[in-house]
Amino acid sequence: MTMPPWVPGQETKPAPMPLLLVQSFVNTWDGDHRSDVLLDPPAARDWLTAAGLWDAGRAPEPAELDLARRVRESIRAILVVNGGGTSPAPGDVHALQAAACTVRPVLQVGPDGQVSVAAEPGGPLDAGLVTLLLAIRDAQRDGTWQRLKACGNPDCQWAFYDRSHSRAGAWCDMATCGNRIKNRRLRQRQH
Ligand SMILES: [Zn+2]
């Protein structure tokens, strides 16, 4: 399967579309490499545009990037729970809730009767937020949402899609994060 260009090159556990979009959005922050696409305006514009989440020629303003990062971390807080981690603290999901209140979704019916949801013209990020929220909603309805998880290694928290039969996967990668955390816990018990 060929990945869309906006999926990080190191992705080994991709979610199905359109949930892959949410996963890749969360993974614009890379804890392993200490890099954040949404900190650099030109890089953020290129990535968000390629992913269909940004519809302006200009680069995002600092406030727009700040909003995008806060929404991203809200989603990650929920993915931590999906991975068996602790529930979000009050406020952790606030940015996502606020985004849902700010955007103005509009229902459209095409000539073939297909119903779609667009965003009323607003900020250049609005349509992207609607797209992300709908992808989350659809995944919650079809049962794939619970499989999108944040890695249990607190230094990593990479979003991965758990295709395992048991749905008990906790690590983006067992060989790196899984063993690293297990060894750390083992050492703590031995002390
Ligand atoms: Zn990891």
mmCIF file of C-alpha atoms and ligand atoms in Angstrom:
data_model
loop_
_atom_site.group_PDB
_atom_site.id
_atom_site.type_symbol
_atom_site.label_atom_id
_atom_site.label_comp_id
_atom_site.label_asym_id
_atom_site.label_seq_id
_atom_site.Cartn_x
_atom_site.Cartn_y
_atom_site.Cartn_z
ATOM 1 C CA MET A 1 0.000 0.000 0.000
ATOM 2 C CA THR A 2 1.420 3.369 -1.007
ATOM 3 C CA MET A 3 1.095 5.952 1.724
ATOM 4 C CA PRO A 4 -0.078 9.497 1.031
ATOM 5 C CA PRO A 5 2.826 11.978 1.098
ATOM 6 C CA TRP A 6 1.694 13.519 4.408
ATOM 7 C CA VAL A 7 2.154 10.255 6.331
ATOM 8 C CA PRO A 8 5.465 10.246 8.255
ATOM 9 C CA GLY A 9 8.072 8.083 6.513
ATOM 10 C CA GLN A 10 8.695 5.945 9.611
ATOM 11 C CA GLU A 11 5.006 4.981 9.994
ATOM 12 C CA THR A 12 4.786 1.206 10.480
ATOM 13 C CA LYS A 13 1.279 0.906 11.967
ATOM 14 C CA PRO A 14 -0.961 3.093 9.812
ATOM 15 C CA ALA A 15 -4.688 3.433 10.517
ATOM 16 C CA PRO A 16 -7.205 3.059 7.680
ATOM 17 C CA MET A 17 -8.370 6.236 5.968
ATOM 18 C CA PRO A 18 -9.688 8.684 7.047
ATOM 19 C CA LEU A 19 -8.443 7.893 10.548
ATOM 20 C CA LEU A 20 -4.908 7.908 9.119
ATOM 21 C CA LEU A 21 -5.308 11.658 8.801
ATOM 22 C CA VAL A 22 -5.937 12.012 12.549
ATOM 23 C CA GLN A 23 -3.008 9.690 13.293
ATOM 24 C CA SER A 24 -0.622 11.635 11.057
ATOM 25 C CA PHE A 25 -1.823 14.945 12.489
ATOM 26 C CA VAL A 26 -0.986 13.708 16.003
ATOM 27 C CA ASN A 27 2.393 12.474 14.733
ATOM 28 C CA THR A 28 3.423 15.902 13.450
ATOM 29 C CA TRP A 29 5.093 15.961 16.869
ATOM 30 C CA ASP A 30 7.885 13.401 16.981
ATOM 31 C CA GLY A 31 9.187 12.797 20.501
ATOM 32 C CA ASP A 32 11.968 10.541 19.275
ATOM 33 C CA HIS A 33 13.499 13.193 17.059
ATOM 34 C CA ARG A 34 12.289 16.131 19.172
ATOM 35 C CA SER A 35 10.743 17.686 16.080
ATOM 36 C CA ASP A 36 7.438 19.462 15.591
ATOM 37 C CA VAL A 37 6.129 20.274 12.113
ATOM 38 C CA LEU A 38 3.558 22.629 13.652
ATOM 39 C CA LEU A 39 6.221 24.885 15.174
ATOM 40 C CA ASP A 40 7.630 26.004 11.835
ATOM 41 C CA PRO A 41 5.160 28.121 9.770
ATOM 42 C CA PRO A 42 6.393 27.165 6.246
ATOM 43 C CA ALA A 43 6.700 23.463 7.158
ATOM 44 C CA ALA A 44 3.285 23.583 8.837
ATOM 45 C CA ARG A 45 1.722 25.201 5.761
ATOM 46 C CA ASP A 46 3.214 22.548 3.482
ATOM 47 C CA TRP A 47 2.121 19.641 5.672
ATOM 48 C CA LEU A 48 -1.373 20.954 6.469
ATOM 49 C CA THR A 49 -1.976 21.846 2.804
ATOM 50 C CA ALA A 50 -0.853 18.407 1.584
ATOM 51 C CA ALA A 51 -3.155 16.799 4.166
ATOM 52 C CA GLY A 52 -6.083 18.969 3.043
ATOM 53 C CA LEU A 53 -6.364 20.678 6.429
ATOM 54 C CA TRP A 54 -5.349 24.196 5.378
ATOM 55 C CA ASP A 55 -6.807 26.293 2.580
ATOM 56 C CA ALA A 56 -4.747 29.462 2.411
ATOM 57 C CA GLY A 57 -1.653 30.200 0.350
ATOM 58 C CA ARG A 58 -0.009 31.955 3.269
ATOM 59 C CA ALA A 59 1.728 30.268 6.182
ATOM 60 C CA PRO A 60 -0.244 29.952 9.444
ATOM 61 C CA GLU A 61 0.059 32.737 12.008
ATOM 62 C CA PRO A 62 1.607 31.862 15.398
ATOM 63 C CA ALA A 63 -1.868 31.913 17.018
ATOM 64 C CA GLU A 64 -3.207 29.498 14.377
ATOM 65 C CA LEU A 65 -0.286 27.143 14.906
ATOM 66 C CA ASP A 66 -0.807 27.387 18.661
ATOM 67 C CA LEU A 67 -4.445 26.352 18.181
ATOM 68 C CA ALA A 68 -3.455 23.466 15.908
ATOM 69 C CA ARG A 69 -0.920 22.212 18.462
ATOM 70 C CA ARG A 70 -3.404 22.452 21.327
ATOM 71 C CA VAL A 71 -6.020 20.529 19.328
ATOM 72 C CA ARG A 72 -3.358 17.944 18.510
ATOM 73 C CA GLU A 73 -2.446 17.469 22.171
ATOM 74 C CA SER A 74 -6.162 17.177 23.071
ATOM 75 C CA ILE A 75 -6.473 14.317 20.620
ATOM 76 C CA ARG A 76 -3.291 12.733 21.985
ATOM 77 C CA ALA A 77 -4.741 12.867 25.526
ATOM 78 C CA ILE A 78 -7.660 10.723 24.309
ATOM 79 C CA LEU A 79 -5.318 8.340 22.469
ATOM 80 C CA VAL A 80 -3.446 7.821 25.755
ATOM 81 C CA VAL A 81 -6.712 6.526 27.241
ATOM 82 C CA ASN A 82 -7.251 4.290 24.183
ATOM 83 C CA GLY A 83 -3.805 2.854 24.927
ATOM 84 C CA GLY A 84 -4.771 1.953 28.477
ATOM 85 C CA GLY A 85 -3.244 5.065 30.063
ATOM 86 C CA THR A 86 -4.711 7.498 32.549
ATOM 87 C CA SER A 87 -7.840 9.511 31.785
ATOM 88 C CA PRO A 88 -7.314 13.084 30.606
ATOM 89 C CA ALA A 89 -7.089 15.745 33.302
ATOM 90 C CA PRO A 90 -9.854 18.370 33.254
ATOM 91 C CA GLY A 91 -8.845 20.766 30.504
ATOM 92 C CA ASP A 92 -6.784 18.287 28.492
ATOM 93 C CA VAL A 93 -9.584 17.874 25.951
ATOM 94 C CA HIS A 94 -10.658 21.499 26.123
ATOM 95 C CA ALA A 95 -8.961 22.614 22.899
ATOM 96 C CA LEU A 96 -10.800 19.938 20.910
ATOM 97 C CA GLN A 97 -14.098 20.825 22.563
ATOM 98 C CA ALA A 98 -13.515 24.518 21.859
ATOM 99 C CA ALA A 99 -12.667 23.770 18.223
ATOM 100 C CA ALA A 100 -15.932 21.853 17.853
ATOM 101 C CA CYS A 101 -17.837 24.878 19.192
ATOM 102 C CA THR A 102 -16.017 27.366 16.943
ATOM 103 C CA VAL A 103 -16.405 25.704 13.539
ATOM 104 C CA ARG A 104 -19.667 25.995 11.606
ATOM 105 C CA PRO A 105 -20.361 22.724 9.807
ATOM 106 C CA VAL A 106 -22.747 22.909 6.848
ATOM 107 C CA LEU A 107 -24.592 19.935 5.373
ATOM 108 C CA GLN A 108 -24.506 19.604 1.599
ATOM 109 C CA VAL A 109 -26.316 17.183 -0.707
ATOM 110 C CA GLY A 110 -24.680 16.488 -4.081
ATOM 111 C CA PRO A 111 -26.562 15.864 -7.355
ATOM 112 C CA ASP A 112 -26.152 12.119 -6.725
ATOM 113 C CA GLY A 113 -27.698 12.427 -3.255
ATOM 114 C CA GLN A 114 -24.397 12.046 -1.399
ATOM 115 C CA VAL A 115 -24.518 13.927 1.894
ATOM 116 C CA SER A 116 -21.337 15.691 2.916
ATOM 117 C CA VAL A 117 -20.314 18.137 5.600
ATOM 118 C CA ALA A 118 -18.302 21.239 4.818
ATOM 119 C CA ALA A 119 -17.338 24.210 6.959
ATOM 120 C CA GLU A 120 -18.830 27.658 6.634
ATOM 121 C CA PRO A 121 -16.075 29.975 5.401
ATOM 122 C CA GLY A 122 -14.067 31.117 8.412
ATOM 123 C CA GLY A 123 -10.433 30.817 9.343
ATOM 124 C CA PRO A 124 -8.235 28.759 6.980
ATOM 125 C CA LEU A 125 -8.037 25.999 9.592
ATOM 126 C CA ASP A 126 -11.816 25.637 10.081
ATOM 127 C CA ALA A 127 -12.492 23.166 7.283
ATOM 128 C CA GLY A 128 -9.521 21.111 8.483
ATOM 129 C CA LEU A 129 -10.885 20.987 12.015
ATOM 130 C CA VAL A 130 -14.266 19.793 10.684
ATOM 131 C CA THR A 131 -12.443 17.110 8.673
ATOM 132 C CA LEU A 132 -10.521 15.918 11.756
ATOM 133 C CA LEU A 133 -13.616 15.948 14.005
ATOM 134 C CA LEU A 134 -15.659 13.989 11.448
ATOM 135 C CA ALA A 135 -12.872 11.433 11.002
ATOM 136 C CA ILE A 136 -12.858 10.927 14.784
ATOM 137 C CA ARG A 137 -16.661 10.664 14.893
ATOM 138 C CA ASP A 138 -16.754 8.146 12.015
ATOM 139 C CA ALA A 139 -14.042 6.029 13.656
ATOM 140 C CA GLN A 140 -15.954 6.059 16.935
ATOM 141 C CA ARG A 141 -19.016 4.757 15.090
ATOM 142 C CA ASP A 142 -17.288 2.020 13.102
ATOM 143 C CA GLY A 143 -15.206 0.814 16.059
ATOM 144 C CA THR A 144 -11.747 1.666 14.716
ATOM 145 C CA TRP A 145 -11.251 4.575 17.132
ATOM 146 C CA GLN A 146 -10.337 2.363 20.097
ATOM 147 C CA ARG A 147 -7.468 0.916 18.056
ATOM 148 C CA LEU A 148 -5.791 4.287 17.567
ATOM 149 C CA LYS A 149 -3.521 4.664 20.593
ATOM 150 C CA ALA A 150 -0.684 6.770 21.930
ATOM 151 C CA CYS A 151 2.453 4.745 22.674
ATOM 152 C CA GLY A 152 2.760 3.885 26.372
ATOM 153 C CA ASN A 153 6.324 5.221 26.490
ATOM 154 C CA PRO A 154 5.809 8.747 27.924
ATOM 155 C CA ASP A 155 8.843 10.025 25.988
ATOM 156 C CA CYS A 156 7.366 8.751 22.736
ATOM 157 C CA GLN A 157 3.530 8.905 22.680
ATOM 158 C CA TRP A 158 3.584 8.182 18.950
ATOM 159 C CA ALA A 159 0.067 7.493 17.625
ATOM 160 C CA PHE A 160 -0.142 3.938 16.270
ATOM 161 C CA TYR A 161 -2.966 1.770 14.977
ATOM 162 C CA ASP A 162 -3.329 -1.472 16.913
ATOM 163 C CA ARG A 163 -4.299 -4.230 14.453
ATOM 164 C CA SER A 164 -3.652 -7.013 16.965
ATOM 165 C CA HIS A 165 -6.423 -9.559 17.508
ATOM 166 C CA SER A 166 -6.380 -8.951 21.270
ATOM 167 C CA ARG A 167 -6.420 -5.147 20.817
ATOM 168 C CA ALA A 168 -3.996 -5.079 23.758
ATOM 169 C CA GLY A 169 -1.068 -3.379 22.017
ATOM 170 C CA ALA A 170 0.507 -0.650 24.127
ATOM 171 C CA TRP A 171 3.658 0.317 22.211
ATOM 172 C CA CYS A 172 4.342 1.936 18.868
ATOM 173 C CA ASP A 173 7.081 -0.644 18.562
ATOM 174 C CA MET A 174 7.793 -3.536 20.931
ATOM 175 C CA ALA A 175 11.511 -3.728 20.070
ATOM 176 C CA THR A 176 12.172 -0.130 21.055
ATOM 177 C CA CYS A 177 9.540 1.431 23.332
ATOM 178 C CA GLY A 178 8.079 -1.801 24.728
ATOM 179 C CA ASN A 179 11.369 -3.273 25.892
ATOM 180 C CA ARG A 180 12.695 0.094 27.034
ATOM 181 C CA ILE A 181 9.754 0.596 29.414
ATOM 182 C CA LYS A 182 9.693 -3.031 30.554
ATOM 183 C CA ASN A 183 13.411 -2.890 31.407
ATOM 184 C CA ARG A 184 12.908 0.392 33.251
ATOM 185 C CA ARG A 185 10.082 -1.146 35.353
ATOM 186 C CA LEU A 186 12.170 -4.221 36.014
ATOM 187 C CA ARG A 187 15.049 -2.076 37.289
ATOM 188 C CA GLN A 188 12.651 -0.093 39.499
ATOM 189 C CA ARG A 189 11.348 -3.338 41.047
ATOM 190 C CA GLN A 190 14.902 -4.577 41.650
ATOM 191 C CA HIS A 191 15.837 -1.437 43.596
HETATM 192 ZN ZN ZN B 1 6.782 4.471 21.198
#
